Short mmCIF file of C-alpha atoms in Angstrom, two decimals:
data_model
loop_
_atom_site.label_atom_id
_atom_site.label_comp_id
_atom_site.label_asym_id
_atom_site.label_seq_id
_atom_site.Cartn_x
_atom_site.Cartn_y
_atom_site.Cartn_z
CA MET U 356 77.75 -0.08 48.88
CA SER U 357 79.98 1.24 46.09
CA LEU U 358 79.42 4.77 44.89
CA THR U 359 79.85 3.55 41.32
CA ALA U 360 77.02 0.96 41.61
CA GLY U 361 74.36 1.44 38.95
CA LYS U 362 76.61 3.48 36.67
CA PRO U 363 76.85 2.26 33.07
CA SER U 364 80.16 0.67 32.05
CA ALA U 365 82.40 2.12 29.34
CA GLY U 366 81.09 -0.50 26.92
CA GLU U 367 77.47 0.33 27.67
CA ARG U 368 78.25 4.02 27.16
CA ILE U 369 79.91 3.34 23.81
CA PHE U 370 76.98 1.15 22.76
CA ASP U 371 74.56 3.89 23.69
CA ILE U 372 76.52 6.52 21.68
CA PHE U 373 76.68 4.38 18.55
CA ASN U 374 72.97 3.41 19.04
CA MET U 375 71.96 7.05 19.16
CA LEU U 376 74.14 7.95 16.15
CA PHE U 377 72.62 5.11 14.18
CA LEU U 378 69.10 5.97 15.11
CA THR U 379 69.72 9.68 14.37
CA ALA U 380 71.10 8.84 10.93
CA PHE U 381 68.17 6.50 10.26
CA ALA U 382 65.70 9.21 11.31
CA VAL U 383 67.42 11.79 9.06
CA THR U 384 67.24 9.49 5.95
CA THR U 385 63.57 8.90 6.75
CA VAL U 386 62.49 12.41 7.36
CA TYR U 387 64.68 14.27 4.82
CA PRO U 388 62.72 13.13 1.69
CA PHE U 389 59.55 14.53 3.35
CA ILE U 390 61.32 17.81 4.19
CA ASN U 391 62.69 18.05 0.64
CA VAL U 392 59.23 17.70 -0.92
CA LEU U 393 57.89 20.25 1.56
CA VAL U 394 60.66 22.76 0.66
CA VAL U 395 60.18 22.25 -3.09
CA SER U 396 56.40 22.81 -2.78
CA PHE U 397 57.06 26.34 -1.32
CA SER U 398 59.88 27.13 -3.73
CA THR U 399 60.05 29.11 -6.99
CA PRO U 400 61.29 27.21 -10.06
CA ALA U 401 64.63 28.75 -9.83
CA ALA U 402 65.14 27.69 -6.22
CA ALA U 403 63.63 24.31 -6.80
CA ASN U 404 66.07 23.50 -9.60
CA VAL U 405 69.15 24.18 -7.49
CA TYR U 406 71.03 21.01 -6.69
CA GLY U 407 72.00 20.19 -3.18
CA ILE U 408 70.40 19.56 0.18
CA LYS U 409 67.22 21.65 0.65
CA LEU U 410 66.21 22.21 4.28
CA TRP U 411 64.42 25.58 3.89
CA PRO U 412 62.91 27.32 0.83
CA LYS U 413 64.90 30.36 -0.28
CA ASP U 414 62.15 32.14 -2.18
CA ILE U 415 58.96 31.24 -0.42
CA THR U 416 55.81 31.29 -2.63
CA LEU U 417 52.34 29.74 -2.23
CA GLU U 418 51.70 29.71 -5.98
CA ALA U 419 51.87 25.90 -6.19
CA TYR U 420 49.29 25.51 -3.42
CA ARG U 421 47.05 28.14 -5.04
CA SER U 422 47.12 26.10 -8.25
CA VAL U 423 46.58 22.85 -6.52
CA PHE U 424 43.55 24.04 -4.53
CA ALA U 425 42.16 25.50 -7.74
CA ASN U 426 42.06 22.06 -9.30
CA GLU U 427 38.53 20.66 -8.91
CA TYR U 428 39.74 17.04 -8.89
CA ILE U 429 41.73 17.68 -5.68
CA TRP U 430 38.47 18.68 -3.90
CA ILE U 431 36.57 15.75 -5.49
CA GLY U 432 39.29 13.40 -4.29
CA TYR U 433 39.22 14.95 -0.85
CA ALA U 434 35.42 14.57 -0.56
CA ASN U 435 35.46 10.92 -1.66
CA THR U 436 38.42 10.12 0.54
CA LEU U 437 36.81 11.73 3.58
CA PHE U 438 33.65 9.77 2.93
CA ARG U 439 35.59 6.58 2.57
CA THR U 440 37.73 7.26 5.61
CA VAL U 441 35.01 8.31 7.99
CA ILE U 442 32.28 5.82 7.01
CA GLY U 443 34.79 3.04 6.25
CA THR U 444 36.67 3.38 9.53
CA PHE U 445 33.43 3.46 11.52
CA LEU U 446 32.08 0.33 9.87
CA ASN U 447 35.49 -1.42 10.05
CA VAL U 448 35.73 -0.83 13.81
CA ALA U 449 32.10 -1.69 14.51
CA PHE U 450 32.24 -5.03 12.63
CA THR U 451 35.70 -5.94 13.85
CA VAL U 452 34.56 -5.52 17.44
CA LEU U 453 31.36 -7.43 16.77
CA CYS U 454 33.41 -10.26 15.32
CA ALA U 455 36.13 -10.26 17.87
CA TYR U 456 33.97 -10.06 21.00
CA PRO U 457 32.20 -13.46 20.66
CA LEU U 458 35.38 -15.16 19.42
CA ALA U 459 36.99 -14.09 22.72
CA LYS U 460 34.50 -16.21 24.65
CA LYS U 461 35.61 -19.71 25.49
CA TYR U 462 32.05 -20.94 25.71
CA LEU U 463 31.37 -20.04 22.02
CA PRO U 464 30.72 -23.33 20.15
CA ASN U 465 33.39 -24.09 17.49
CA ARG U 466 35.24 -20.96 18.44
CA ASP U 467 38.65 -22.41 17.36
CA LEU U 468 37.16 -23.48 13.91
CA TYR U 469 35.79 -20.00 13.28
CA THR U 470 39.12 -18.46 14.28
CA LEU U 471 41.06 -20.84 11.99
CA ILE U 472 38.79 -20.00 9.04
CA ILE U 473 39.38 -16.34 9.56
CA ILE U 474 43.12 -16.75 9.92
CA PHE U 475 43.07 -18.86 6.69
CA THR U 476 41.94 -15.83 4.72
CA MET U 477 45.09 -13.95 5.79
CA PHE U 478 47.26 -16.26 3.77
CA PHE U 479 45.00 -17.38 0.90
CA SER U 480 42.52 -15.43 -1.25
CA GLY U 481 40.71 -15.88 -4.51
CA GLY U 482 42.93 -13.48 -6.35
CA LEU U 483 42.44 -10.29 -8.28
CA ILE U 484 40.18 -11.52 -11.03
CA PRO U 485 37.75 -13.46 -8.82
CA ASN U 486 37.48 -10.40 -6.55
CA TYR U 487 36.71 -8.11 -9.48
CA LEU U 488 34.07 -10.56 -10.86
CA LEU U 489 32.58 -10.77 -7.27
CA ILE U 490 32.35 -6.97 -7.08
CA LYS U 491 30.77 -6.84 -10.52
CA GLU U 492 28.17 -9.53 -9.74
CA LEU U 493 27.21 -7.73 -6.48
CA GLY U 494 26.51 -4.57 -8.56
CA LEU U 495 29.22 -2.55 -6.71
CA LEU U 496 31.25 -1.45 -9.70
CA ASN U 497 31.65 2.33 -9.89
CA SER U 498 30.18 2.55 -6.39
CA ARG U 499 31.84 4.06 -3.31
CA TRP U 500 30.77 0.99 -1.41
CA SER U 501 33.09 -1.15 -3.51
CA LEU U 502 35.93 0.62 -1.60
CA ILE U 503 34.51 -0.14 1.87
CA LEU U 504 32.50 -3.39 1.99
CA PRO U 505 35.16 -5.88 0.58
CA GLY U 506 37.59 -5.09 3.40
CA LEU U 507 35.12 -4.64 6.16
CA ILE U 508 37.01 -6.82 8.57
CA ALA U 509 40.78 -7.17 8.51
CA PRO U 510 41.66 -10.68 9.96
CA PHE U 511 44.90 -9.63 11.54
CA THR U 512 43.26 -6.61 13.24
CA MET U 513 40.36 -8.80 14.38
CA ILE U 514 42.80 -11.25 16.04
CA ILE U 515 44.48 -8.37 17.84
CA VAL U 516 41.17 -7.11 19.17
CA ARG U 517 40.09 -10.65 20.11
CA ASN U 518 43.24 -11.13 22.07
CA TYR U 519 42.73 -7.82 23.88
CA PHE U 520 39.21 -8.83 24.88
CA MET U 521 40.51 -12.18 26.17
CA SER U 522 42.90 -10.24 28.43
CA LEU U 523 40.03 -8.47 30.23
CA PRO U 524 38.90 -10.01 33.56
CA SER U 525 35.81 -12.18 33.09
CA GLU U 526 34.57 -11.50 36.68
CA VAL U 527 33.27 -8.03 35.68
CA GLU U 528 31.12 -9.49 32.85
CA GLU U 529 29.85 -12.30 35.07
CA SER U 530 28.72 -9.79 37.73
CA ALA U 531 26.95 -7.75 35.03
CA LYS U 532 25.12 -10.88 33.83
CA ILE U 533 23.97 -11.57 37.37
CA ASP U 534 22.55 -8.08 37.41
CA GLY U 535 20.59 -8.84 34.28
CA ALA U 536 22.74 -7.31 31.51
CA ASN U 537 22.82 -8.98 28.12
CA ASP U 538 25.89 -9.37 25.89
CA ILE U 539 25.16 -6.18 23.88
CA ARG U 540 24.82 -4.16 27.03
CA ILE U 541 27.97 -5.64 28.49
CA LEU U 542 29.88 -4.92 25.28
CA THR U 543 28.70 -1.28 24.96
CA SER U 544 28.72 -0.33 28.63
CA ILE U 545 31.58 -2.29 30.09
CA VAL U 546 33.96 -3.76 27.51
CA LEU U 547 34.27 -0.90 25.06
CA PRO U 548 34.90 1.87 27.66
CA VAL U 549 37.89 -0.11 29.08
CA SER U 550 39.05 -1.01 25.56
CA LEU U 551 39.73 2.53 24.35
CA PRO U 552 43.44 1.83 23.65
CA ILE U 553 42.83 -1.01 21.19
CA VAL U 554 39.80 0.78 19.64
CA ALA U 555 41.87 3.88 19.04
CA THR U 556 44.71 1.86 17.60
CA ILE U 557 42.63 -0.11 15.12
CA SER U 558 40.78 3.13 14.20
CA LEU U 559 44.05 4.71 13.18
CA TRP U 560 45.06 1.54 11.27
CA TYR U 561 41.80 1.52 9.31
CA ALA U 562 41.79 5.30 8.74
CA VAL U 563 45.32 5.35 7.42
CA SER U 564 44.60 2.36 5.13
CA HIS U 565 41.54 4.04 3.75
CA TRP U 566 43.22 7.40 3.26
CA ASN U 567 46.21 5.95 1.42
CA ALA U 568 44.27 3.38 -0.65
CA TRP U 569 44.05 3.95 -4.42
CA PHE U 570 44.43 0.60 -6.16
CA ASP U 571 40.83 -0.56 -5.48
CA SER U 572 39.59 2.82 -6.78
CA LEU U 573 41.63 2.27 -9.89
CA LEU U 574 39.99 -1.15 -10.38
CA TYR U 575 36.40 -0.54 -9.48
CA ILE U 576 35.77 3.27 -10.11
CA THR U 577 35.43 4.55 -13.68
CA ASP U 578 33.69 7.88 -12.89
CA PRO U 579 36.27 10.63 -12.19
CA GLU U 580 33.70 12.22 -9.84
CA LYS U 581 33.97 9.22 -7.51
CA THR U 582 37.71 8.69 -7.52
CA VAL U 583 39.66 9.03 -4.25
CA LEU U 584 42.52 11.37 -3.43
CA GLY U 585 45.15 8.68 -3.64
CA ASN U 586 44.18 7.89 -7.20
CA VAL U 587 44.16 11.64 -8.09
CA LEU U 588 47.61 11.95 -6.62
CA ARG U 589 48.85 9.00 -8.65
CA LYS U 590 47.45 10.31 -11.89
CA ILE U 591 49.10 13.69 -11.30
CA VAL U 592 52.42 12.62 -9.89
CA ILE U 593 53.15 9.30 -11.74
CA GLU U 594 50.96 9.26 -14.89
CA GLY U 595 50.92 13.01 -15.51
CA SER U 596 47.34 12.68 -16.72
CA SER U 597 46.19 15.83 -18.49
CA GLN U 598 42.60 15.19 -17.36
CA PHE U 599 43.63 15.72 -13.73
CA GLN U 600 46.22 18.45 -14.35
CA ASN U 601 43.92 21.39 -15.05
CA PHE U 602 45.94 23.68 -12.82
CA GLU U 603 45.90 27.39 -13.01
CA THR U 604 49.01 29.29 -13.97
CA ALA U 605 50.33 32.32 -12.21
CA ARG U 606 48.37 35.55 -12.26
CA PRO U 607 49.39 38.11 -14.83
CA GLY U 608 52.05 40.46 -13.54
CA GLU U 609 53.45 37.95 -11.06
CA GLY U 610 57.01 36.84 -11.59
CA ASN U 611 56.51 33.36 -10.21
CA THR U 612 55.33 30.42 -12.20
CA VAL U 613 54.86 26.80 -11.21
CA THR U 614 56.49 23.79 -12.85
CA PRO U 615 55.09 20.27 -12.96
CA ASP U 616 57.64 19.17 -10.25
CA ILE U 617 56.54 21.89 -7.83
CA ILE U 618 52.90 21.10 -8.52
CA LYS U 619 53.61 17.46 -7.77
CA ALA U 620 55.38 18.32 -4.53
CA ALA U 621 52.49 20.53 -3.39
CA THR U 622 49.94 17.81 -4.29
CA ILE U 623 51.90 15.24 -2.30
CA MET U 624 51.89 17.57 0.80
CA VAL U 625 48.15 18.33 0.39
CA ALA U 626 47.42 14.60 0.38
CA THR U 627 49.76 13.68 3.24
CA ILE U 628 49.49 16.37 5.93
CA PRO U 629 45.85 15.76 6.96
CA ILE U 630 46.46 12.11 7.93
CA LEU U 631 49.68 13.02 9.71
CA CYS U 632 47.81 15.49 11.93
CA VAL U 633 45.75 12.51 13.32
CA TYR U 634 48.81 10.66 14.76
CA PRO U 635 49.52 12.94 17.81
CA PHE U 636 46.00 12.33 19.18
CA ILE U 637 46.19 8.51 18.86
CA GLN U 638 49.88 7.87 19.56
CA LYS U 639 49.48 7.53 23.33
CA TYR U 640 47.18 4.50 22.86
CA PHE U 641 49.47 2.77 20.28
CA VAL U 642 51.92 0.87 22.35
CA LYS U 643 49.42 -0.16 25.10
CA GLY U 644 46.86 -1.36 22.54
CA ILE U 645 49.23 -3.36 20.43
CA MET U 646 51.16 -4.95 23.32
CA ILE U 647 48.11 -6.12 25.23
CA GLY U 648 46.34 -7.27 22.09
CA SER U 649 49.41 -9.34 20.97
CA LEU U 650 50.12 -11.17 24.20
CA LYS U 651 47.29 -13.57 24.72
CA GLY U 652 46.11 -16.09 22.13
#
């Protein structure tokens, strides 16, 4: 056997080098805007106005964050977003599983028809105005439930979960039925414990979707006390709404002040970091859950 067997060729090494360089450059262009916003949020106005690449704040100050956390609408947005994310994600996962599990059974009558109807909604919808009129007729306008109930089941996510359930061996469920277990007991005691990867994956999908959502709050919520953090962030960063910009200025005697750009950067970080902290705990389930859920149809 040749001693060089298994070693990459010159062409493969060149490809690997260029591939790594390309991916590194792509990663830098993706991460740098986030780093720039982070640096600006900790900077003084003089340091923030300096042109050039910013990788580390020169004059670190927490004045912007003190002003952001003193804004009552930030805390109102946090409370409403946490309610929406926690309750919404729980209901989304529960109803998605309850819909996907029976559709994964070949003996379900008209299973293909039900699946086709659900898939149809992925490509066609009533539109913005009919959805608004529906929410109004249901009495959900200016209610937090208008942000949760309309999107209770995402068709694409349900199909992924259905395919995952179809990949599980049916012999285990059949033996449980012989022992007298019903479908609910099988689902809760057998199927869900072995489906942790897909449950964790869709939980992250739903949680991120709820955390970042703002457009439905803009449509259905008129009370500022019920608006979500994404909408507060939009009104501060994009619209510059004076109603949501009741920030405190620097304390007397302090040399630092905060500018609108620094306030916007700090607000973006306050709204972004919490959901980023969730990823490390769910990431290990991501690839497994998606791959298995997408293979079988």
